[in-house]
Amino acid sequence: MRNSAEGMSEIDFEQLAEIELKKDECELSSLGERKASLLQPAAEEVDLSMDHPYYDIARHGIIQVAGDDNCGRKVITFSCCRMPPSHQLDHIRLLQYKKNIKALYIVHPTNFIKILWHIFKPLISHKFGKKVSYLNYLSDLREHLKYDQLIIPEDVIRHDEKLRSAQKGQPIPSTITPPPRPPLPTQQFGVSLQYLKNKNKGELIPPVMKHTVSYLKEKGLQTEGLFRRSPSIQMIKEIQKLYNLGKPVNFDEYGNIHIPAVILKTFLRELPEPLLTFECYNEILGITSVESSLRVANCKQIIQKLPEHNFVILKYLMCFLHAVSQESILNKMTASNLACVFGLNLIRPLQGISSLSALVPVNMFTELLIEFYHQIFNSRTVAGESLP
């Protein structure tokens, strides 16, 4: 690809977590640190020593963690304009994540790239071929992901402007983001906890959480791989729409226990402010520097600072996840496994996006909340709270 092209691929953090679950905790921590150095979230220059294992890749700033797509999956940008000559870079190490790609968007594709793709397409698996989409302008990305979170090199932005200005007499896609629509009175996804409380007669536990948790506790506790399977995205969107319109959802009709599991994760991920709040983010990232024997107490201190409403919902959720972990002999979902699935749905920074360096502390913090649920949550009760 020449300098004017930028490729971008999505990576599902849960897919990454799935791989990490197969490794022991020590290896996970080490690998997490190395990957965090490779995928810096926003820095143009990466400050690494020359003997760092990923120095040769990270110093170029080719790969960046860059927000979420419209399905909540993490996005990675791959900036071809920053690619050095081939003799300066190990391309095999650079493309080590290719097996985890869910979709590949190639922005500003040249005719040469299209010709190459046409030539080699018969040699590429049909499954991977369906993941590739060509986009002519950066603005086209808005249909697929949260564009404003992307980290785009200035060279690519200037090239995009040049291409758009060259299209004389042709309609150019608008780059203006339309104002958000006001939520429906029955809206359940993407609205604040306070909004849900006000619209549900003061109920502390949001209806989606209560519905999915109750269903899963009754019928899914012993399901192997609970929370680690992904049903059809279109089906999930349809169920979200039913909830948002205030219509009843009967999970028995779908015959797939993994659907309510994904709905629960989606609800948490789409909260305007994460359940663990922006304020707690830095403290949570510091859990790895706390002495092992003091980590549970440290978790308890952080949790005590949460607003009452957040505390009640978190307690409700962790009570349920603790019950799931108690069936891990059958469902294979230990506290550690559940933490890998839920951690990044519970906390994120106020500005920017979470980098892979946050993966280890966030997962560790979440695992402690699940495993030591009784010790951490037993000293605080709130009027009107309920447990699953």
C-alpha positions in Angstrom: 0.0 0.0 0.0 1.3 3.5 -0.7 1.5 6.3 1.8 -2.0 7.6 1.1 -3.7 4.5 2.3 -4.9 3.6 5.8 -6.2 0.2 6.8 -8.2 -0.4 9.9 -9.3 -3.6 11.6 -11.5 -4.4 14.5 -10.3 -6.6 17.4 -12.7 -8.0 19.9 -11.2 -7.6 23.4 -13.2 -10.6 24.5 -11.6 -12.7 21.7 -8.2 -11.5 23.0 -9.2 -12.4 26.6 -10.3 -15.9 25.3 -6.7 -16.5 24.2 -5.2 -15.1 27.4 -7.4 -17.4 29.5 -5.3 -20.4 28.3 -2.2 -18.9 29.9 -1.3 -18.7 33.6 -1.5 -15.5 35.5 2.2 -14.7 35.3 2.3 -15.1 31.6 -0.8 -13.0 31.2 0.7 -10.1 33.1 3.9 -10.3 31.1 2.1 -10.5 27.8 -0.3 -7.7 28.7 2.6 -5.4 29.4 4.3 -6.2 26.1 1.1 -5.7 24.1 0.3 -2.5 25.9 3.6 -1.1 24.7 2.9 -2.2 21.1 -0.6 -0.6 21.0 -0.3 2.8 22.6 -3.7 4.6 22.6 -2.8 8.1 21.6 0.9 9.0 21.7 2.6 9.9 18.4 5.9 8.9 19.8 6.4 5.9 22.0 9.1 6.1 24.7 10.6 2.6 24.8 14.1 1.4 25.4 15.8 0.0 22.3 16.0 -3.5 23.9 12.3 -3.7 24.4 10.9 -6.7 22.5 8.4 -4.6 20.5 10.6 -1.5 20.0 11.0 -2.1 16.3 7.2 -2.0 15.8 6.0 0.5 18.5 8.5 3.3 17.6 6.7 3.7 14.2 3.2 4.3 15.7 1.7 2.1 13.0 -0.9 0.4 15.2 -3.2 2.3 17.7 -6.1 1.2 19.9 -8.9 3.5 18.7 -12.3 3.2 20.4 -15.3 1.0 19.6 -17.3 0.0 16.6 -21.1 0.2 16.5 -21.3 -3.3 18.1 -19.1 -2.3 21.1 -16.0 -4.2 19.8 -12.6 -2.7 20.1 -11.1 -1.1 17.0 -7.4 -1.1 15.9 -6.2 1.4 13.3 -3.3 0.4 11.1 -1.7 3.4 9.5 0.0 2.4 6.3 1.5 5.9 5.8 3.7 5.1 8.8 5.1 1.9 7.4 8.9 1.9 7.0 10.8 0.1 4.3 10.3 -3.7 4.6 13.9 -4.3 5.7 13.3 -2.2 8.8 10.4 -4.1 10.1 9.4 -7.7 10.9 6.0 -8.0 9.2 5.2 -11.3 10.7 5.3 -9.8 14.2 3.5 -6.8 13.0 0.5 -8.9 11.8 0.4 -11.2 14.8 -3.3 -10.3 15.4 -4.6 -11.1 11.9 -6.4 -14.3 13.1 -8.5 -12.2 15.5 -9.8 -9.7 12.9 -13.6 -9.5 12.8 -13.7 -7.0 9.9 -11.2 -5.1 7.8 -12.0 -1.6 6.5 -9.5 -0.4 3.9 -9.8 3.4 3.6 -8.5 5.2 0.4 -7.9 2.0 -1.6 -5.8 2.5 -4.7 -6.4 0.8 -8.0 -3.3 -1.2 -7.4 -4.7 -2.6 -4.1 -8.0 -3.5 -5.8 -6.2 -5.2 -8.6 -4.0 -7.2 -6.1 -7.1 -8.2 -4.2 -8.8 -9.4 -7.3 -5.8 -11.5 -8.3 -5.3 -13.1 -4.9 -9.0 -13.4 -3.9 -9.3 -17.0 -5.2 -6.5 -17.9 -2.8 -8.1 -16.3 0.2 -10.6 -18.1 2.3 -14.2 -17.1 1.6 -14.8 -16.4 5.3 -12.0 -13.8 5.4 -13.0 -12.3 2.1 -16.4 -11.4 3.6 -14.6 -9.3 6.3 -13.0 -6.9 3.8 -14.8 -3.6 2.9 -13.4 -0.7 0.8 -14.2 2.9 1.9 -13.5 5.9 -0.3 -13.5 8.5 2.5 -12.8 8.7 6.2 -16.4 9.9 6.7 -17.7 6.6 5.5 -16.4 5.0 8.7 -19.2 6.7 10.7 -21.6 4.0 9.5 -19.5 1.3 11.2 -17.8 2.8 14.3 -17.3 5.7 16.6 -15.4 7.9 14.3 -14.6 10.7 16.8 -12.5 8.2 18.8 -10.2 7.3 16.0 -6.5 8.3 16.0 -5.8 9.4 12.4 -2.4 10.7 11.2 -2.4 14.2 9.7 -1.1 12.8 6.4 -4.2 10.7 6.0 -6.5 13.6 6.9 -4.8 15.8 4.3 -5.0 13.1 1.7 -8.7 12.6 2.5 -9.4 16.3 2.0 -7.5 16.2 -1.3 -9.6 13.3 -2.6 -12.8 15.0 -1.6 -11.9 18.4 -3.2 -11.0 16.5 -6.4 -14.5 15.2 -6.8 -15.8 18.2 -8.6 -19.5 18.2 -9.2 -20.0 14.9 -7.3 -21.8 14.8 -3.9 -19.5 14.4 -1.0 -20.5 12.6 2.2 -21.1 15.0 5.0 -18.6 14.9 7.9 -21.0 16.7 10.3 -22.3 14.5 13.0 -26.1 14.9 13.5 -27.3 15.9 17.0 -28.3 12.9 19.1 -32.0 12.1 19.3 -33.6 12.4 22.7 -34.2 9.0 24.3 -37.6 7.4 24.2 -39.5 7.3 27.5 -39.1 3.5 27.4 -35.4 3.6 26.4 -33.2 1.0 28.2 -29.9 1.1 26.3 -27.5 4.0 26.2 -29.2 6.1 28.9 -28.0 6.9 32.4 -28.8 4.9 35.5 -30.7 8.0 36.9 -32.8 8.2 33.8 -33.8 4.5 34.1 -34.6 4.9 37.8 -36.8 7.9 37.1 -38.7 6.1 34.3 -39.1 2.9 36.4 -40.8 4.3 39.5 -37.6 4.5 41.5 -36.5 0.9 41.0 -32.8 0.7 41.6 -32.0 -2.3 39.4 -32.5 -1.5 35.7 -35.2 -3.7 34.1 -32.8 -5.2 31.5 -30.4 -6.3 34.2 -33.1 -7.7 36.4 -34.7 -9.6 33.5 -31.4 -11.1 32.1 -29.9 -12.0 35.5 -33.1 -13.6 36.7 -33.4 -15.7 33.5 -29.7 -16.7 33.5 -29.8 -17.6 37.2 -32.8 -19.8 36.6 -31.7 -21.5 33.3 -28.0 -20.8 32.5 -25.8 -21.2 35.6 -24.5 -24.6 34.4 -24.1 -23.6 30.7 -20.5 -24.2 29.6 -18.9 -21.0 28.2 -21.6 -18.7 29.5 -20.8 -15.1 28.5 -18.2 -16.3 26.0 -20.4 -17.1 23.0 -21.6 -14.5 20.5 -25.0 -14.9 18.9 -26.0 -13.0 15.8 -25.4 -9.3 16.1 -28.6 -8.6 14.1 -30.6 -10.6 16.7 -29.0 -8.7 19.5 -29.9 -5.4 17.8 -33.5 -6.6 17.4 -33.9 -7.5 21.0 -32.4 -4.1 22.1 -35.0 -2.4 19.9 -37.8 -4.4 21.6 -36.5 -3.3 25.0 -36.1 0.3 23.9 -39.7 0.4 22.6 -41.0 -1.0 25.9 -42.1 -4.3 24.3 -41.9 -7.6 26.1 -38.9 -9.9 25.5 -39.3 -13.7 26.0 -35.9 -15.4 25.8 -37.5 -18.8 25.6 -38.6 -18.0 22.1 -35.0 -17.7 20.9 -33.8 -21.0 22.4 -30.3 -19.7 23.0 -29.1 -19.1 26.5 -26.2 -17.0 25.2 -28.6 -14.2 24.0 -29.5 -12.9 27.4 -25.9 -13.2 28.4 -24.8 -10.9 25.6 -27.7 -8.5 26.2 -26.5 -8.1 29.8 -23.0 -7.3 28.7 -24.3 -4.9 26.0 -26.4 -3.0 28.5 -23.4 -2.4 30.7 -21.1 -1.5 27.9 -23.6 1.2 26.5 -24.1 3.1 29.8 -23.0 6.7 29.2 -20.9 6.5 32.3 -19.5 3.1 33.3 -20.9 1.3 36.3 -17.6 1.8 38.2 -17.6 5.5 37.2 -14.9 7.5 35.5 -13.6 8.8 38.9 -12.5 5.3 39.9 -10.5 4.5 36.7 -7.0 5.5 37.8 -7.4 3.9 41.3 -8.5 0.7 39.7 -5.5 0.7 37.3 -3.3 1.0 40.4 -4.4 -2.3 41.9 -1.4 -4.2 40.4 1.0 -2.0 42.5 -0.8 -2.9 45.7 0.6 -5.7 47.8 -1.3 -8.9 47.2 -2.4 -9.3 50.8 -4.0 -5.8 50.7 -5.7 -5.9 47.4 -9.1 -7.1 48.7 -9.1 -4.2 51.2 -8.1 -1.8 48.5 -11.0 -3.0 46.3 -13.4 -2.4 49.2 -12.1 1.1 49.7 -12.6 2.0 46.1 -16.1 0.4 46.0 -17.2 2.4 49.1 -16.6 5.6 47.1 -19.2 4.7 44.5 -22.6 6.6 44.4 -25.3 4.6 46.2 -27.1 3.7 42.9 -23.9 2.4 41.3 -23.0 0.5 44.4 -26.4 -1.2 44.5 -26.2 -2.3 40.9 -22.6 -3.4 41.1 -23.4 -5.4 44.2 -26.4 -7.0 42.4 -24.2 -7.9 39.4 -21.3 -9.3 41.5 -23.7 -11.4 43.6 -24.9 -13.0 40.4 -21.4 -13.4 38.9 -20.2 -15.0 42.1 -23.0 -17.5 41.8 -21.9 -18.2 38.2 -18.3 -18.8 39.4 -19.5 -21.3 42.0 -20.7 -23.5 39.2 -17.4 -23.3 37.3 -16.9 -27.1 37.4 -19.8 -27.3 34.9 -19.8 -23.9 33.2 -16.0 -23.5 33.1 -16.5 -19.8 34.1 -14.2 -19.1 37.0 -13.9 -15.7 38.6 -10.9 -15.1 36.4 -12.7 -16.1 33.3 -15.7 -13.9 34.1 -13.4 -11.0 34.9 -11.9 -11.2 31.4 -15.4 -11.0 29.9 -16.8 -8.2 32.1 -13.9 -6.1 33.2 -13.8 -3.7 30.2 -17.6 -3.4 30.2 -17.5 -2.0 33.8 -14.8 0.7 33.6 -13.2 3.1 31.0 -11.5 6.5 31.2 -13.4 9.8 30.8 -11.1 11.0 28.0 -9.8 8.8 25.2 -10.0 5.1 25.3 -8.7 2.2 27.3 -5.4 0.8 26.1 -4.3 -2.8 26.4 -2.1 -1.8 29.3 -5.4 -1.5 31.3 -6.4 -5.1 30.6 -4.4 -6.7 33.4 -5.4 -4.3 36.3 -9.1 -4.1 35.2 -9.4 -7.8 35.0 -7.6 -8.3 38.3 -9.9 -5.8 40.0 -13.0 -7.4 38.6 -11.8 -10.9 39.5 -11.3 -9.8 43.1 -14.9 -8.3 43.2 -16.3 -11.6 42.1 -14.2 -14.0 44.1 -14.3 -12.0 47.3 -17.9 -10.7 46.9 -18.9 -11.3 50.5 -15.9 -9.6 52.0 -16.0 -6.6 49.7 -19.8 -5.8 49.8 -20.9 -7.0 53.2 -20.4 -3.7 55.1 -22.6 -1.4 53.1 -26.4 -1.7 52.5 -28.7 0.8 50.8 -32.4 1.1 51.4 -34.4 -0.5 48.6 -31.6 -2.7 47.3 -32.3 -6.3 46.3 -30.1 -9.3 45.3 -30.8 -11.8 42.5 
